[in-house]
PDB file of C-alpha atoms in Angstrom:
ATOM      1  CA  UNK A   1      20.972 -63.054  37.700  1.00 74.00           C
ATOM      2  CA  UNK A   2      23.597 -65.752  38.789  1.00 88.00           C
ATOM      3  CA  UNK A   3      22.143 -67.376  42.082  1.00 91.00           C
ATOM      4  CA  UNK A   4      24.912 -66.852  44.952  1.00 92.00           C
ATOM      5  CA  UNK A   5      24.268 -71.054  45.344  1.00 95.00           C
ATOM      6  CA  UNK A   6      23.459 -74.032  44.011  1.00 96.00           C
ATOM      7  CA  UNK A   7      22.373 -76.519  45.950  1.00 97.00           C
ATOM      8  CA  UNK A   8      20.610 -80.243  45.221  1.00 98.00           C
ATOM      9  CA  UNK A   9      18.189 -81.565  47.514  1.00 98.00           C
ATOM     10  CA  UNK A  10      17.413 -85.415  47.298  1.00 98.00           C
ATOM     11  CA  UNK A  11      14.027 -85.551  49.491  1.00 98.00           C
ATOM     12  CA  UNK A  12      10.660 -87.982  48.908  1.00 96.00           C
ATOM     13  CA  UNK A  13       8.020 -87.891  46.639  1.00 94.00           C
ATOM     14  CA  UNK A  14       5.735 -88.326  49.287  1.00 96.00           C
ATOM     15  CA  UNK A  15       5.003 -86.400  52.655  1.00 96.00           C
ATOM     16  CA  UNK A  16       5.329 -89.024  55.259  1.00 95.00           C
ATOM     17  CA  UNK A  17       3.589 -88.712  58.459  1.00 95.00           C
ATOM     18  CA  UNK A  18       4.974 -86.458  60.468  1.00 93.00           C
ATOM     19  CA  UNK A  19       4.402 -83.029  60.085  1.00 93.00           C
ATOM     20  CA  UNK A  20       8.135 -81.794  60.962  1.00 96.00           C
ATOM     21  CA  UNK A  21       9.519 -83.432  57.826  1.00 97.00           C
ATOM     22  CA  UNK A  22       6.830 -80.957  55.379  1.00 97.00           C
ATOM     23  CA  UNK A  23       8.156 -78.147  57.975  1.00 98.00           C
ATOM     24  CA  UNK A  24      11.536 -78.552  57.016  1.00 98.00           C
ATOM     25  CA  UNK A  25      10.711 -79.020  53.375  1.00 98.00           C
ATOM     26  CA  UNK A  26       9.272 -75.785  53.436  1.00 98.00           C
ATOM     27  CA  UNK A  27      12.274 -74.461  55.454  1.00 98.00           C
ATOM     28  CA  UNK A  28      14.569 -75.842  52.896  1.00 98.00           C
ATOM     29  CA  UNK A  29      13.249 -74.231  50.206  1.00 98.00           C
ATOM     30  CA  UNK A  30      12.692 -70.768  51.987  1.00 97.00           C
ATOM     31  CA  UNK A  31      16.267 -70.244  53.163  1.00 96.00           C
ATOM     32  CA  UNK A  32      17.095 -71.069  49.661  1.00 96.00           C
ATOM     33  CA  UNK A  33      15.182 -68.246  47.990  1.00 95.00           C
ATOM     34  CA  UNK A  34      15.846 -65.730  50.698  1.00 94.00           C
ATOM     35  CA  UNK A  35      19.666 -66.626  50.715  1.00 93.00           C
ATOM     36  CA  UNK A  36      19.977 -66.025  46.500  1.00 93.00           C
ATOM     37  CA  UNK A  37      20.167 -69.369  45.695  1.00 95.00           C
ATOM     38  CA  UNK A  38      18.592 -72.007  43.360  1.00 97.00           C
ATOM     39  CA  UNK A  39      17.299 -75.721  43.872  1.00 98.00           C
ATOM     40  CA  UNK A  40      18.159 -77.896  41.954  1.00 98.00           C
ATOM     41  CA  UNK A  41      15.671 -81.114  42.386  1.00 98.00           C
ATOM     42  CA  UNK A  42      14.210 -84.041  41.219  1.00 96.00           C
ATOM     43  CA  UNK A  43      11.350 -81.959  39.719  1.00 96.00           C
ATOM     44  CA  UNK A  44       8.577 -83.760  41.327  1.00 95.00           C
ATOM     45  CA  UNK A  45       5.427 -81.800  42.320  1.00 94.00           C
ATOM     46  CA  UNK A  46       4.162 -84.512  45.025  1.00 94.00           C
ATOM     47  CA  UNK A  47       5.622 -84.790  48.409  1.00 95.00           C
ATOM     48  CA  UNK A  48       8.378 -82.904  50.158  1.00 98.00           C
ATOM     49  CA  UNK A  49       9.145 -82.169  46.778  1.00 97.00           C
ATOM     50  CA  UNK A  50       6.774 -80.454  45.564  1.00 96.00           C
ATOM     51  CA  UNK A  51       6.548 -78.426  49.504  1.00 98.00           C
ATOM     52  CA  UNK A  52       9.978 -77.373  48.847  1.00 98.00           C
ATOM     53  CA  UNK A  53       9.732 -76.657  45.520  1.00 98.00           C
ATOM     54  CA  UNK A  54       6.774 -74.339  46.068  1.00 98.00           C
ATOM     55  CA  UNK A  55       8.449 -72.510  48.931  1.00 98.00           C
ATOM     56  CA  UNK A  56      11.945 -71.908  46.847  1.00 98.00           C
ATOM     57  CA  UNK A  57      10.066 -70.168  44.469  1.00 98.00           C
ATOM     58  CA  UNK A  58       7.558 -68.416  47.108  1.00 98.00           C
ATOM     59  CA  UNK A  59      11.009 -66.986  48.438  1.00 97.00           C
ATOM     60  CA  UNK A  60      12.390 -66.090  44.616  1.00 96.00           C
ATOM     61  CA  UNK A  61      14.777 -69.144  44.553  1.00 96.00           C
ATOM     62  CA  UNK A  62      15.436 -69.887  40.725  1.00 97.00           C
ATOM     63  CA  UNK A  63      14.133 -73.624  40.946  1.00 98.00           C
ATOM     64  CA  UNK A  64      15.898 -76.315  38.287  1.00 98.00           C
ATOM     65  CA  UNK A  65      13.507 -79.586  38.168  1.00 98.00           C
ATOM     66  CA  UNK A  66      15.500 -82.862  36.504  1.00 97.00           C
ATOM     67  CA  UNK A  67      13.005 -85.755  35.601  1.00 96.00           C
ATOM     68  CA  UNK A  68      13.225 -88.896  33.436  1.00 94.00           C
ATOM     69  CA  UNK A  69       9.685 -88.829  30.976  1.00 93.00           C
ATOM     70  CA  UNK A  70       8.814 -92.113  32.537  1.00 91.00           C
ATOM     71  CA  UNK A  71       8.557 -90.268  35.918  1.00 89.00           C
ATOM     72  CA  UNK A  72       6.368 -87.256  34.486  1.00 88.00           C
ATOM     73  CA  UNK A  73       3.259 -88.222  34.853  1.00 73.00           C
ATOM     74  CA  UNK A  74       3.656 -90.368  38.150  1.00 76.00           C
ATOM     75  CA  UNK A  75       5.289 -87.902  39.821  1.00 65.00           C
ATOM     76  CA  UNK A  76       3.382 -85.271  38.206  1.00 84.00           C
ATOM     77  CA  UNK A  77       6.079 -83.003  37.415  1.00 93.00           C
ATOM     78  CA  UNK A  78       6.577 -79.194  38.809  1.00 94.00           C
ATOM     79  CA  UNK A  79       5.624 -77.159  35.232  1.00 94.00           C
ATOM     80  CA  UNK A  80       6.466 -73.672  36.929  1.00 95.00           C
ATOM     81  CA  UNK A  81       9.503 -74.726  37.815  1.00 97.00           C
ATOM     82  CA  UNK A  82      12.439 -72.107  36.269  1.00 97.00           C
ATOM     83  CA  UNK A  83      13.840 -74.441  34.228  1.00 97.00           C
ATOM     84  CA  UNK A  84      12.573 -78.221  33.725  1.00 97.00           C
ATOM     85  CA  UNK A  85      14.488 -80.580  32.163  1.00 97.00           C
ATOM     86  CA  UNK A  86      12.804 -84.165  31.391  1.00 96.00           C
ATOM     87  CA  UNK A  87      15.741 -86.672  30.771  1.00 96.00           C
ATOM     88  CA  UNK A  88      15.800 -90.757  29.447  1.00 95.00           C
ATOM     89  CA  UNK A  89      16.492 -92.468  32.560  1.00 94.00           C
ATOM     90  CA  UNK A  90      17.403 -92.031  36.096  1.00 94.00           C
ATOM     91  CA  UNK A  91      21.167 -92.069  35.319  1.00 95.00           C
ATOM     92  CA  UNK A  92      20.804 -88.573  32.886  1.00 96.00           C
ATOM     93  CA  UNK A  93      18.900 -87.465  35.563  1.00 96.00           C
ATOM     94  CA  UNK A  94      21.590 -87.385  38.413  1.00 96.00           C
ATOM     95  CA  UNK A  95      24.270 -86.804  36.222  1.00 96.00           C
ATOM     96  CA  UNK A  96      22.566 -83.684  35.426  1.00 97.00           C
ATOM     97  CA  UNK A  97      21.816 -82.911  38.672  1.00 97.00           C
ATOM     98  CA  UNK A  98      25.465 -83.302  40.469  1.00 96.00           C
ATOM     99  CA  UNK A  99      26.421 -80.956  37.544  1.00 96.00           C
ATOM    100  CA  UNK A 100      24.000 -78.184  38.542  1.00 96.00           C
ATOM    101  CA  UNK A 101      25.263 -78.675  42.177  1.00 96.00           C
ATOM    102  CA  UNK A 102      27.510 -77.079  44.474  1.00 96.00           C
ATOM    103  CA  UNK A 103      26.070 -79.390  47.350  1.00 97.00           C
ATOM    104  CA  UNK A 104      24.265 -81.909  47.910  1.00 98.00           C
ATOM    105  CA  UNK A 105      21.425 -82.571  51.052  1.00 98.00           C
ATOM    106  CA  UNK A 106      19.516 -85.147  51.765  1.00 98.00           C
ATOM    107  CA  UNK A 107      15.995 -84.614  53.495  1.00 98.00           C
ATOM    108  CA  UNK A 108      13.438 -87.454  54.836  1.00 98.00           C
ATOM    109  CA  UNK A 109      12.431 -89.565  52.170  1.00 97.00           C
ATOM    110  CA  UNK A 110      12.203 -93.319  50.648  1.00 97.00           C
ATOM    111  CA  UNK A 111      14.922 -95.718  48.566  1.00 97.00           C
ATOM    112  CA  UNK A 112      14.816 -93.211  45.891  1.00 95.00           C
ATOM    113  CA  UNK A 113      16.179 -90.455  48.706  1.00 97.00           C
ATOM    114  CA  UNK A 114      18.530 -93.295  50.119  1.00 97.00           C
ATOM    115  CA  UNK A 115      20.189 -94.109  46.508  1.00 97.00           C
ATOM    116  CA  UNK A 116      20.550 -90.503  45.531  1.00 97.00           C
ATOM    117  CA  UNK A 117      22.602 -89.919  48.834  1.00 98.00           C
ATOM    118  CA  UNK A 118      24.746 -92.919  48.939  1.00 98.00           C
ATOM    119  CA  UNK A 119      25.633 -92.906  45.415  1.00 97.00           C
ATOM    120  CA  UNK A 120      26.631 -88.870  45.576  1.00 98.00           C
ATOM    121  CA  UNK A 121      28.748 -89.655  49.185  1.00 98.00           C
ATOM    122  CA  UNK A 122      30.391 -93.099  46.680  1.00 97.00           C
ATOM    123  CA  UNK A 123      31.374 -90.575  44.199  1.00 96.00           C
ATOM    124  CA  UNK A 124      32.754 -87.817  47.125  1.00 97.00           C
ATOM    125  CA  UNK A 125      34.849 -91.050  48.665  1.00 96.00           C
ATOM    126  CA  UNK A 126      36.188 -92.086  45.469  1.00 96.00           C
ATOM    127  CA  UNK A 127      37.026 -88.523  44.091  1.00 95.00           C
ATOM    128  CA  UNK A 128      34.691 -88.263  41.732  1.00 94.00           C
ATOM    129  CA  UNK A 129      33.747 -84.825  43.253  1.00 95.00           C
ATOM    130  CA  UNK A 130      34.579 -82.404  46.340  1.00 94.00           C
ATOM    131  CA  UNK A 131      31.315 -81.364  47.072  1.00 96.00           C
ATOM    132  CA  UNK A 132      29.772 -80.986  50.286  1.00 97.00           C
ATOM    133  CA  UNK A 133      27.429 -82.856  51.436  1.00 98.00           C
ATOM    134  CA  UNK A 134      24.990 -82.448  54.143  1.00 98.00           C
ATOM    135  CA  UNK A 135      22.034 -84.853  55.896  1.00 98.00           C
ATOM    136  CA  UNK A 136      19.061 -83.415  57.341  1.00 98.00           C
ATOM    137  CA  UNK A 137      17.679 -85.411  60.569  1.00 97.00           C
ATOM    138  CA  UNK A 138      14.521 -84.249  60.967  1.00 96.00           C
ATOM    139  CA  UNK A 139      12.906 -85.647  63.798  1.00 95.00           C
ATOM    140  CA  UNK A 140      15.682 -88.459  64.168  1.00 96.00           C
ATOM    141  CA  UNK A 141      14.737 -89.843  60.771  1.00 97.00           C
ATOM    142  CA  UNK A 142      18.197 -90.653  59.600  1.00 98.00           C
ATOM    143  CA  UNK A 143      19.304 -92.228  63.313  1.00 97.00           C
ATOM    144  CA  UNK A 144      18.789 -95.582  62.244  1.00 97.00           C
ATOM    145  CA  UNK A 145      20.964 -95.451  59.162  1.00 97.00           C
ATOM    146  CA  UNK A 146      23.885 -93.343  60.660  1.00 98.00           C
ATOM    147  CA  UNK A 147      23.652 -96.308  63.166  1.00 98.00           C
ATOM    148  CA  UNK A 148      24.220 -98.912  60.758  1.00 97.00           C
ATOM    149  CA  UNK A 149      26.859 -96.601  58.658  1.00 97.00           C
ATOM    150  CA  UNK A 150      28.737 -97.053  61.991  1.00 97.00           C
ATOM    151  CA  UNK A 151      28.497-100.240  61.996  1.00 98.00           C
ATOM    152  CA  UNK A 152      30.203-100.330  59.076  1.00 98.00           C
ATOM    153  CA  UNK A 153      32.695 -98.961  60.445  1.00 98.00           C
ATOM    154  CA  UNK A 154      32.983-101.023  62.861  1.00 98.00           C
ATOM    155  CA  UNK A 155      32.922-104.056  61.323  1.00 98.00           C
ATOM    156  CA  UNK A 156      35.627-102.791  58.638  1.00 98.00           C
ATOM    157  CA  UNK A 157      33.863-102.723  56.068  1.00 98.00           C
ATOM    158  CA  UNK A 158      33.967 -98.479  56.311  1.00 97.00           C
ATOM    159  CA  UNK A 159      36.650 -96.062  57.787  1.00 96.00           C
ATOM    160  CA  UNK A 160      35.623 -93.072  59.511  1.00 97.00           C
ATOM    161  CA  UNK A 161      37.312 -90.507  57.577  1.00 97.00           C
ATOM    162  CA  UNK A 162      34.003 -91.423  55.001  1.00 97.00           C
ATOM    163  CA  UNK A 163      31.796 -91.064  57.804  1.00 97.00           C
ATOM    164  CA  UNK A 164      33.547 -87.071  58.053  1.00 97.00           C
ATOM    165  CA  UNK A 165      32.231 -87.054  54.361  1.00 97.00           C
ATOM    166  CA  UNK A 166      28.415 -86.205  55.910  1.00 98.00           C
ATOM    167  CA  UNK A 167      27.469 -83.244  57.737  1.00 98.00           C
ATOM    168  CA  UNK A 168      24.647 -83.986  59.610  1.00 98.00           C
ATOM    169  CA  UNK A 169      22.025 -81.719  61.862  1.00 97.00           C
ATOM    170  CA  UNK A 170      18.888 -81.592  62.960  1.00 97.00           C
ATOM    171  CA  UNK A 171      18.111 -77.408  62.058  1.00 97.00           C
ATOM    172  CA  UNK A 172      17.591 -76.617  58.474  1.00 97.00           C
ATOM    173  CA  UNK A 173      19.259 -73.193  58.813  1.00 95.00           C
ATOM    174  CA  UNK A 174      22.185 -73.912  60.369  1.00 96.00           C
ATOM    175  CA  UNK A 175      23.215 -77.209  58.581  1.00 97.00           C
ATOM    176  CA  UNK A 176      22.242 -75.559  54.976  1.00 96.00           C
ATOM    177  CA  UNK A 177      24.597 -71.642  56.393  1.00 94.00           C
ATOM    178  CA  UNK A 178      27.487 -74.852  56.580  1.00 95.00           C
ATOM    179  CA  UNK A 179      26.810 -76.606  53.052  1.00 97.00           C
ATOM    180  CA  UNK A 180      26.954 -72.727  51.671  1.00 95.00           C
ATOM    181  CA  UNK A 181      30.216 -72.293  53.327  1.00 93.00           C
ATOM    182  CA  UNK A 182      31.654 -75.141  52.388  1.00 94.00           C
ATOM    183  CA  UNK A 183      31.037 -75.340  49.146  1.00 92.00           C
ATOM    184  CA  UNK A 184      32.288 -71.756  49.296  1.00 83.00           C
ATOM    185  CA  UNK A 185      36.245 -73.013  50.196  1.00 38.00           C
ATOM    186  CA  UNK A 186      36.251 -76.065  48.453  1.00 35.00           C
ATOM    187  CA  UNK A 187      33.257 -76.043  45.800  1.00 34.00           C
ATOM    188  CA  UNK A 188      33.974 -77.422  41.619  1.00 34.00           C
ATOM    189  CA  UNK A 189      32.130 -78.611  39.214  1.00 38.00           C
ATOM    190  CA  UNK A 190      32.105 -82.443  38.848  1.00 41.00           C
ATOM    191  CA  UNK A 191      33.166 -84.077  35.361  1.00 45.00           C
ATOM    192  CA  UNK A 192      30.644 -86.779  35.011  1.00 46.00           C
ATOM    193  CA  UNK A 193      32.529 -88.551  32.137  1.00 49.00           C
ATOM    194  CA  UNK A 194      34.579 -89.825  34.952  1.00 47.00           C
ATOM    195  CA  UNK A 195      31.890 -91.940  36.895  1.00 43.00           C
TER     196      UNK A 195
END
């Protein structure tokens, strides 16, 4: 069965400290399944990872895992997911991933998380791709680097049309219904030969 969705989610490989951030994982990966869609992920069983990953296919998400053989064993990669791909490197990895992708959203996590994000929102501001993409702010996690993204802007370094690149919210549900819908209108697949 084709999933309705597709959507990546960049998130850490550990669960942090507060308890909202596994909450959200969880939520993440529920409203997936029970909306007919599929994760695609860095196929990590630790962290938010692996709660999300669990929880997608608790809820009957199909559940795509991407992770570099280096990675396997440190990461301890998700075996049950539907499909698992183990890649080279990090750059076969994400390449892989934006492909899967309709959207992109990044949850709590660590300079892995951060990379991931900025390089998909460098690829959406360059044209690379049209592909929404969406930042989850649990618990005022991402305040401090929206606050320096502004200052960015205004600095000049940034403009604030890329800024209108992000969606950002606080509420799994509602942020993830407007990823859906945008990738909906304005969804395509991205030609990687191009980055």
């Amino acid at each position: 069965m084709t999933p309705a969705f597709s959507l990546c989610v960049f998130c850490g490989s550990r669960t942090g400290i507060q308890p909202d951030a596994q909450q959200a994982a969880a939520q993440v990966g529920r409203w997936i399944g029970e909306h007919g869609g599929q994760l695609v992920y860095g196929g990590g069983n630790n962290g938010l990872m692996g709660v999300m990953a669990d929880a997608a296919l608790q809820a009957g998400a199909r559940v795509v895992g991407v992770i570099p053989q280096a990675m396997v064993e440190r990461e301890w990669a998700k075996r049950d997911c539907t499909e698992l791909h183990i890649v080279g490197n990090m750059h076969e990895r994400k390449a892989l991933m934006a492909e899967r992708a309709d959207a992109f959203l990044a949850l709590p996590g660590g300079i892995g998380t951060f990379e991931e994000f900025f390089e998909v929102w460098t690829w959406r501001q360059l044209g690379f791709h049209d592909k929404p993409i969406g930042l989850l702010d649990t618990g005022g996690y991402y305040q401090g680097l929206l606050a320096f993204a502004r200052q960015g802007v205004a600095q000049g370094f940034m403009s604030d049309w890329q800024m209108d690149l992000l969606t950002v919210g606080g509420d799994p549900a509602a942020l993830l219904a407007q990823l859906v819908q945008d990738a909906g209108m304005r969804a395509q697949r991205m030609d990687v030969s191009q980055i």
